[in-house]
Structure formats: structure tokens, C-alpha cells
Amino acid sequence: MYTYSQLLLRNFLFAIGFSACVALAGAVLLASQISAQQSQHQQVLLTLDKQIDFGKSESLAKQLPIFNPYHFINIINIEGEVIVNEQNKPTFIDEFILSPVSQVTLPNSSLIIQFQLDASADLIFLRTTVLAEFIIALLFTIFSAPLSIARSRKFADRIDKQVKQDLTQIIEGKEDTDDANKHEITLPNIEQSLIALRALLASKITATALLEKDAYIEPVTKLENRNRFVQFFENADNRSDFGVLSITRCSELQTINQIHGYHEGDNYIRKVADIMKNAISRYKGAQVFRLNSSDFATLIPNISLKSAETFATELTASFNRYQQALDLDSVGYTGLVYFDNDKPLGELLALADTGISVAQTQSVNAWYAQTDTSILDNSSASYGNQNWRQEIDSVIANQRVNLLVQPIKPSSPNNRVYGEILTRFLNSNDDILPTASFFAMAEKLDKIVAVDQMIIEAAIKEIANRNMHDNFFGINVSARSINDGHFLIWLERRLLRDNIIASKLVFEITESGLQQNIKTSKNFIDMVHRVGARITVERFGIGLTSFKFFRDLKPDFIKMDSTYTRDIDEDKNNQYFMRLMVDLAHRLSISVLAESVESQEEKFMLEKLFVDGCQGFYIGKPRTISSV
């Protein structure tokens, strides 16, 4: 839209241009008129010559310029004498307006007249007309500018209103099908732009929806993830002022992934999600989120902690049925806590986590409602830790451990491999404790060395009692234990007492555990080799330790991490990496094992890459050591 000064300048230039056009047109018409008058004047002079003899009266000839306006006149008699010669002072415009000098010979008067008619009066009229027109146009521009601005603003407001209406419909995703909403102004270009904008926004909205799905939806269960949970919980408008928050921990995910494979682990997680969604279906406004790989959060609004116990009991019953159907050790443990607007989310999550720790020391798939908020004053959360400390001490004292064995299948008859011993721990009621949580709490409470000693002792006794001297067994040892001098002394003495059994044992240590202290790791491996046992470095490839390190330590096996073996039949990068690792390991006389083998295609590809042995759900499920 023009400003007033811009519009005034534009109109002024328009007035000048219009006036120039009028002046030019008037000049052209005037020139044409003068040319016609000059031709007509020639005929008049010839007619007068027949009636009056100008030659006999030179005075009469001299009177001719008085009765006719000439710009130039020259009268010559027959002797060549100039009788009359008059000429006005020429102007610039005369060259464009006046006709060329005309010459007429009067036969009767024997005179030659050369003339050019004068147009001074016509030029004055033309100038006056143009000036008047310019003044009128100028006045019009001055007075019309505000009117034009007002009209333009009104028109712009109508366009603005129309475009805003269209944009609102586009943003809200509405289609304008109402005749009452038809446009007052037809704007084809804008309408085409709006159509393009509608299509662009539709594509952007679709892309945004996909991004939001990736950002807030967990792909395995299709539940909203931790980001959405935090966003939902911290927005008071989205939730009620009070209710119950529960955290459910899938206790067997790590075990299922290691033993049965990641596909089974995903199926397990999906089933737990379905159970939880079904459990909250009777509670209005309740929602379930997946916080991380093993934890689910449930928000039940407008309910007391006492009333939520019914939900927790039904959830445990559903977990028990699922556990029996799939022959699992457990499914999940739940911690409950009451929330209101005064309690921050971090505090609630800490309380619920402590509730899980307590529940894990009770019956299988148990729940625990955490009401004692004073435990948060102790950074170690001693309330849940104390339950675990007592439970771990009880397990160690009473040797409540069951041993399972998962086989490793050799790729050729000449390869020597073994079966890996897996452990299950029982509480005083002979319920299985969650294995991953047991090891984690034992590590946290500085009980892991005693747990490793218990497992090794139980394995040696089982092998001796069942006379399984023809088999080889792998036993996992924690990084804390191999860095403990008292443990190394105890282990060496224990293995020397049963040197035949010691030669059948393979101790598995993680690559990261060996890297914690290379000197003590080398001492441990040297001691194991002295007593006739062997060493496996498991989860190999995560830290990408140099092979110089392994050449110095001289392990007997490396077990490739599942990230390299999973879907290796389709992953060219992992195939190349595995081929390189196998070649380097074999040059150092180290056997290469692959874990988490879940399909025939993976097993076939690993054998093509000359892996020495495979372990996983496809190869064999864990079974009791007595069935070996």
C-alpha cells in the first residue's frame, strides 16, 4: 500500500504525463488545422486576384498583412521588386506548429506572394487549455490521494480478512464448503498460492506427525516413551491433581535376550505392555508409558494408594499366568507411590524404584507400595538396600542357587567348546529372585565376590557329584572379583584341590572388566592357565581393545558381542568385521564364539565366516545341569 506522500507523488507524475499528452495532441491537431488553413488561404488569394488587381495598387497589396495574420509574408511584383516583406520573431514551437512557407502566383495582379499563416492566438488558447487541464489534474490528485488511500486500506482490509479466513481454515484443516463463506473478492493468484500453501502445510503436518511419532512413540510396544511421560506429568493441565504412579520393571528382559534372543525379548516386552494396558483399562484416564528398555510407568488419576492395591494385585496375577504359560522365572516387579502437585517427579521415581527393590526380595512378580518418604533423606536408599542385603546374605548362607547350562555348538567336530553355566537364585520361599537385579544389587552392596565364590563352589560340586568330567563348563566371573587379591588366592587353592575339574572349566570375563586393570587381569589369566583352566573374553568388540592387549593376555576364546552377530546374514559391515576378527584371532590361536544366534541364516553365515562355535536360542535353550 502507498503512503500519502508516495501516492501524491505518483498522482503528480500522472498529472504531468497526462498534461503532456494533452499538449502533444493539441499541438498535432493545431498543426494539422494550420496546414489546412494555409492551403485554404491560397485559394482565397487566387479568388481575390480575380476580383481585385493588387498589382495596380501597391498600397492595397501592402494592406494585405493587416487584414490577415501572417507569421511571414513576402510580396514580389513582376519586375522582382519586393513590395511587402514582414516576418515575426520565430519561437521554438513555431517549427513544430506552423506549416512550411507557401508560394502563390497571382496572374491577374502579376504578383508572387510567399506566406506563412500566424498561429499565435491558437497557441495561446492551446497553452491556456493545457495549463487549465494541468491545474485541474493537480487539484484532482491532491484531493483524490486521501480517498485512494482510504479505499486502498478498505480493500486491503477485505483482502486481509479474506486471507486470514483462508489461512485459519488451512491451519485448522477445514474445507470451505459453505456458500456463505464464498470470497467477496476474487483473487486468482492468491487463491492459487493458498492452494499451494494448503498442500505444503499438509505435507509439513504429515512430516511433523511422523517426527512426533519417532520422538514420543516407542517402536516395539507403540506406547508413549519417557519424553512424553515427563511432558505429560509435568503439565498439570494434562493430569489430575492426585493419583498413583507405578513403575513396573521387566526383570527377565536381559536374561531372555541372552538366552532366547532379542526377538523373544521384544515379544516379552510387547506381552507385558498388553498386560499393563489391559490392567489399566478399567480406570478412567489411566495411561501407561515405556520409560526405558525394561521399565514401564503407569499413571492412575484420582485414586488412593489403598485403592491402587487392587490394580497391583490383578497385575501380579496376570504376570503369574504369563510366567506359567511361557515357563519364565518371573515377569515383572512393581513399585507404587502416591502423587500430588506437591511432589516432584524425581522424588516420586526414586520412591517407586525403592518399592521395586523391596518387591524383588518378596514373592515372584510382587508389588510394593512405598509410603515412607523419609528414605529419600538417605542417598543410598537404605530401605530397599537393606531388604536386598538380607536376601543376598540368606542366599549365600543357604547356598540357594540353581544351575542351568546353555550349550555352545562347535562349527566342526575338531573345535573344542563348552556349555555356559547360568544361575538362578531362590529366596526363603523358594521363589526365584530376578537374576539381573540380584547381580546388580550384589555389586552395589559389595557382595559380588561372595556370590561368585558361591557359584563356582556350587558348579564344582555339581560336576564332581554327577561325575561330568567329560564335559566343559563356562562360569561367569565379575570384574570386581578378578581384581580382588583374596578372591584370586581362594580360587587358585580351590581349583588346585580339584585339578581334574579345573581343566574342564572356562572362566568368562567381559572385555570391559579386563580393561579396568590390565595388570590384575593378566595375573588372573596367568593363574587360571597355571591350574589348567581356560579363559573367555565375552562381549568382545564393544571396547575394541587392541589385539596387542589380547596377545599379551592370551585368552583361549573370545565371544563376539550380540551387536555383531544379530542379523549378520544381512549386514555386510558386520560380516566384514567378523571376518577380520576371526582371521586375527586365529593368527593368535584364539577361538572365536558367537552369542545370540537366533536363526538358521545367522548360523549358516557365521559358519561361512569360520566362527568356531555358536550360542543362542536357535542353538539350544538352557537346561538344568543334571540333564547334561
CSV table of C-alpha atoms in Angstrom, one decimal, residues 195-346:
chain,number,residue,atom,x,y,z
A,195,ILE,CA,-3.9,-23.9,-2.5
A,196,ALA,CA,-0.2,-24.5,-2.7
A,197,LEU,CA,0.2,-23.4,0.9
A,198,ARG,CA,-2.6,-25.8,1.9
A,199,ALA,CA,-0.7,-28.7,0.2
A,200,LEU,CA,2.6,-27.6,1.7
A,201,LEU,CA,1.1,-27.4,5.2
A,202,ALA,CA,-0.5,-30.8,4.8
A,203,SER,CA,2.9,-32.3,3.9
A,204,LYS,CA,4.6,-30.5,6.8
A,205,ILE,CA,1.9,-31.6,9.2
A,206,THR,CA,2.3,-35.2,8.0
A,207,ALA,CA,6.1,-34.9,8.4
A,208,THR,CA,5.7,-33.4,11.8
A,209,ALA,CA,3.4,-36.2,12.9
A,210,LEU,CA,6.0,-38.7,11.8
A,211,LEU,CA,8.7,-36.9,13.7
A,212,GLU,CA,6.5,-36.7,16.7
A,213,LYS,CA,5.8,-40.4,16.4
A,214,ASP,CA,9.6,-41.0,16.3
A,215,ALA,CA,10.2,-38.6,19.2
A,216,TYR,CA,7.4,-39.8,21.5
A,217,ILE,CA,6.4,-43.3,20.5
A,218,GLU,CA,8.4,-46.3,21.5
A,219,PRO,CA,8.6,-48.6,18.4
A,220,VAL,CA,8.4,-52.0,20.0
A,221,THR,CA,5.2,-51.5,22.1
A,222,LYS,CA,3.8,-48.4,20.3
A,223,LEU,CA,3.5,-46.8,23.8
A,224,GLU,CA,4.4,-43.3,24.5
A,225,ASN,CA,8.0,-43.0,25.8
A,226,ARG,CA,9.8,-41.4,28.6
A,227,ASN,CA,9.9,-38.0,26.9
A,228,ARG,CA,6.1,-38.0,26.6
A,229,PHE,CA,5.8,-39.3,30.2
A,230,VAL,CA,7.8,-36.4,31.6
A,231,GLN,CA,6.0,-33.9,29.4
A,232,PHE,CA,2.6,-35.3,30.4
A,233,PHE,CA,3.4,-35.5,34.1
A,234,GLU,CA,4.9,-32.0,34.5
A,235,ASN,CA,2.0,-30.4,32.7
A,236,ALA,CA,-0.6,-30.0,35.4
A,237,ASP,CA,-3.4,-29.3,32.8
A,238,ASN,CA,-2.9,-32.8,31.3
A,239,ARG,CA,-3.3,-34.8,34.5
A,240,SER,CA,-5.3,-34.8,37.7
A,241,ASP,CA,-4.1,-33.2,40.9
A,242,PHE,CA,-3.5,-36.6,42.7
A,243,GLY,CA,-3.3,-40.3,41.9
A,244,VAL,CA,-0.9,-43.2,41.9
A,245,LEU,CA,2.3,-43.6,40.0
A,246,SER,CA,3.6,-47.2,39.5
A,247,ILE,CA,6.9,-48.3,37.9
A,248,THR,CA,7.0,-51.9,36.6
A,249,ARG,CA,10.4,-53.4,35.9
A,250,CYS,CA,10.6,-56.3,33.4
A,251,SER,CA,13.0,-58.5,35.4
A,252,GLU,CA,13.8,-61.1,32.7
A,253,LEU,CA,14.5,-58.9,29.7
A,254,GLN,CA,18.3,-59.2,29.9
A,255,THR,CA,18.1,-63.0,30.6
A,256,ILE,CA,15.7,-63.6,27.7
A,257,ASN,CA,17.8,-61.5,25.3
A,258,GLN,CA,20.9,-63.5,26.2
A,259,ILE,CA,19.3,-66.9,26.3
A,260,HIS,CA,16.4,-66.8,23.8
A,261,GLY,CA,17.4,-63.9,21.6
A,262,TYR,CA,16.4,-60.4,21.0
A,263,HIS,CA,13.3,-61.3,19.0
A,264,GLU,CA,11.9,-63.2,22.0
A,265,GLY,CA,12.9,-60.3,24.2
A,266,ASP,CA,10.8,-58.0,22.1
A,267,ASN,CA,7.9,-60.4,22.2
A,268,TYR,CA,8.2,-60.5,26.0
A,269,ILE,CA,8.1,-56.7,26.2
A,270,ARG,CA,5.1,-56.5,23.9
A,271,LYS,CA,3.2,-59.0,26.0
A,272,VAL,CA,4.0,-57.1,29.2
A,273,ALA,CA,2.7,-53.9,27.6
A,274,ASP,CA,-0.5,-55.6,26.6
A,275,ILE,CA,-1.0,-56.9,30.1
A,276,MET,CA,-0.5,-53.5,31.6
A,277,LYS,CA,-2.8,-51.8,29.1
A,278,ASN,CA,-5.5,-54.4,29.9
A,279,ALA,CA,-4.9,-53.8,33.7
A,280,ILE,CA,-5.5,-50.0,33.5
A,281,SER,CA,-8.4,-50.3,31.1
A,282,ARG,CA,-11.0,-50.2,33.9
A,283,TYR,CA,-9.5,-46.9,35.3
A,284,LYS,CA,-10.7,-43.7,33.6
A,285,GLY,CA,-7.8,-41.5,32.4
A,286,ALA,CA,-5.1,-44.0,33.3
A,287,GLN,CA,-2.1,-44.2,31.0
A,288,VAL,CA,1.0,-46.4,30.6
A,289,PHE,CA,4.4,-45.4,29.2
A,290,ARG,CA,7.6,-47.2,28.4
A,291,LEU,CA,10.4,-45.4,30.2
A,292,ASN,CA,13.3,-47.4,29.0
A,293,SER,CA,14.2,-50.9,27.9
A,294,SER,CA,12.8,-52.7,31.0
A,295,ASP,CA,10.7,-50.1,32.9
A,296,PHE,CA,7.0,-49.1,32.4
A,297,ALA,CA,5.3,-46.3,34.1
A,298,THR,CA,1.6,-46.2,34.9
A,299,LEU,CA,-0.4,-43.2,36.0
A,300,ILE,CA,-3.8,-43.8,37.5
A,301,PRO,CA,-5.5,-40.5,38.3
A,302,ASN,CA,-8.0,-39.7,41.1
A,303,ILE,CA,-7.3,-42.8,43.1
A,304,SER,CA,-5.8,-43.5,46.6
A,305,LEU,CA,-2.8,-45.8,47.2
A,306,LYS,CA,-5.1,-48.2,49.0
A,307,SER,CA,-7.4,-48.5,46.0
A,308,ALA,CA,-4.5,-48.9,43.7
A,309,GLU,CA,-3.5,-52.1,45.5
A,310,THR,CA,-6.3,-53.9,43.6
A,311,PHE,CA,-4.7,-52.8,40.4
A,312,ALA,CA,-1.3,-54.1,41.6
A,313,THR,CA,-2.8,-57.4,42.7
A,314,GLU,CA,-4.5,-58.0,39.4
A,315,LEU,CA,-1.3,-57.1,37.6
A,316,THR,CA,0.7,-59.6,39.6
A,317,ALA,CA,-2.0,-62.3,38.8
A,318,SER,CA,-1.7,-61.6,35.1
A,319,PHE,CA,2.1,-61.7,35.3
A,320,ASN,CA,1.9,-65.1,37.1
A,321,ARG,CA,-0.3,-66.6,34.3
A,322,TYR,CA,2.0,-65.3,31.6
A,323,GLN,CA,5.0,-66.7,33.5
A,324,GLN,CA,3.5,-70.2,33.8
A,325,ALA,CA,2.5,-70.1,30.1
A,326,LEU,CA,6.0,-69.3,28.9
A,327,ASP,CA,7.9,-71.1,31.7
A,328,LEU,CA,9.7,-68.0,32.8
A,329,ASP,CA,11.4,-67.4,36.1
A,330,SER,CA,9.5,-64.2,36.6
A,331,VAL,CA,7.8,-61.4,34.5
A,332,GLY,CA,8.0,-58.1,36.4
A,333,TYR,CA,8.0,-56.3,39.7
A,334,THR,CA,6.1,-53.1,40.6
A,335,GLY,CA,6.6,-50.2,42.9
A,336,LEU,CA,3.7,-47.9,43.7
A,337,VAL,CA,3.7,-44.4,45.1
A,338,TYR,CA,1.0,-41.7,45.7
A,339,PHE,CA,1.5,-38.4,43.9
A,340,ASP,CA,0.0,-35.0,44.2
A,341,ASN,CA,1.0,-31.5,43.0
A,342,ASP,CA,3.5,-31.0,45.9
A,343,LYS,CA,5.8,-33.9,45.0
A,344,PRO,CA,8.4,-33.5,42.2
A,345,LEU,CA,8.7,-36.2,39.6
A,346,GLY,CA,12.3,-37.1,40.6
